[in-house]
Short mmCIF file of C-alpha atoms in Angstrom, two decimals:
data_model
loop_
_atom_site.label_atom_id
_atom_site.label_comp_id
_atom_site.label_asym_id
_atom_site.label_seq_id
_atom_site.Cartn_x
_atom_site.Cartn_y
_atom_site.Cartn_z
CA UNK L 1 1.63 -5.94 -10.45
CA UNK L 2 -1.30 -6.26 -8.01
CA UNK L 3 -2.13 -9.71 -9.33
CA UNK L 4 1.31 -10.91 -8.23
CA UNK L 5 0.82 -9.90 -4.58
CA UNK L 6 -0.28 -12.46 -1.98
CA UNK L 7 -3.94 -12.19 -0.94
CA UNK L 8 -4.41 -10.09 2.19
CA UNK L 9 -1.20 -8.11 1.61
CA UNK L 10 -3.04 -4.82 1.08
CA UNK L 11 -6.21 -3.46 2.64
CA UNK L 12 -6.60 -0.57 0.20
CA UNK L 13 -4.75 0.38 -2.99
CA UNK L 14 -4.92 3.73 -4.79
CA UNK L 15 -2.99 4.72 -7.90
CA UNK L 16 -3.19 8.44 -8.68
CA UNK L 17 -1.89 10.09 -11.84
CA UNK L 18 0.26 13.12 -10.99
CA UNK L 19 2.07 15.71 -13.11
CA UNK L 20 5.29 13.75 -12.53
CA UNK L 21 3.92 10.23 -13.11
CA UNK L 22 1.97 8.25 -10.53
CA UNK L 23 1.56 8.14 -6.77
CA UNK L 24 0.53 4.85 -5.20
CA UNK L 25 -1.04 4.74 -1.76
CA UNK L 26 -1.29 1.29 -0.21
CA UNK L 27 -2.51 0.36 3.25
CA UNK L 28 -1.36 -2.80 4.96
CA UNK L 29 -3.02 -4.69 7.83
CA UNK L 30 -0.34 -3.44 10.27
CA UNK L 31 3.07 -1.74 10.39
CA UNK L 32 4.94 -5.05 10.50
CA UNK L 33 3.38 -6.09 7.17
CA UNK L 34 4.06 -2.62 5.74
CA UNK L 35 7.73 -2.74 6.76
CA UNK L 36 8.17 -6.27 5.40
CA UNK L 37 6.28 -5.44 2.17
CA UNK L 38 7.97 -2.11 1.44
CA UNK L 39 11.53 -3.11 2.27
CA UNK L 40 11.52 -6.61 0.86
CA UNK L 41 13.49 -7.55 -2.21
CA UNK L 42 10.41 -9.05 -3.89
CA UNK L 43 8.59 -5.68 -3.76
CA UNK L 44 11.45 -3.92 -5.52
CA UNK L 45 11.63 -6.75 -8.08
CA UNK L 46 7.87 -6.37 -8.73
CA UNK L 47 8.30 -2.62 -9.28
CA UNK L 48 11.14 -3.22 -11.74
CA UNK L 49 9.22 -6.01 -13.53
CA UNK L 50 6.29 -3.64 -14.00
CA UNK L 51 8.62 -1.20 -15.76
CA UNK L 52 8.34 1.41 -13.01
CA UNK L 53 11.20 3.48 -11.59
CA UNK L 54 12.44 2.67 -8.09
CA UNK L 55 9.77 3.50 -5.52
CA UNK L 56 10.08 6.37 -3.05
CA UNK L 57 8.43 4.90 0.05
CA UNK L 58 7.02 6.95 2.92
CA UNK L 59 5.05 5.77 5.93
CA UNK L 60 2.33 8.42 6.08
CA UNK L 61 0.58 7.30 9.27
CA UNK L 62 -2.20 5.14 10.58
CA UNK L 63 -5.45 4.93 8.59
CA UNK L 64 -8.32 5.76 10.93
CA UNK L 65 -11.17 5.17 8.48
CA UNK L 66 -11.98 4.84 4.81
CA UNK L 67 -15.08 4.52 2.64
CA UNK L 68 -15.55 1.39 0.56
CA UNK L 69 -16.94 1.61 -3.00
CA UNK L 70 -20.31 0.33 -1.80
CA UNK L 71 -20.56 3.41 0.39
CA UNK L 72 -20.15 1.35 3.54
CA UNK L 73 -17.89 3.20 5.97
CA UNK L 74 -15.17 1.00 7.37
CA UNK L 75 -13.55 2.10 10.64
CA UNK L 76 -10.03 1.03 11.39
CA UNK L 77 -10.55 1.33 15.12
CA UNK L 78 -8.09 -0.62 17.16
CA UNK L 79 -5.96 -1.58 14.16
CA UNK L 80 -2.53 -0.37 13.20
CA UNK L 81 -2.98 0.27 9.48
CA UNK L 82 -0.12 2.25 7.90
#
């Protein structure tokens, strides 16, 4: 499914196995991109094409910082990353 997304759509993607299935945490460059991405028809079509149940989408908040795999800390200062 990730390969079908336009480049730059997501800043960070996590897929976590839970007792009930999976939880996916995605961060977008800003809330406008998040709203367009999460409510768009193409997103729901991608989910269905991947054989996944309909997504339960929640805006959790603004990402303030995250650590990249290289260990380099990336600050999201001044950005609006949902």
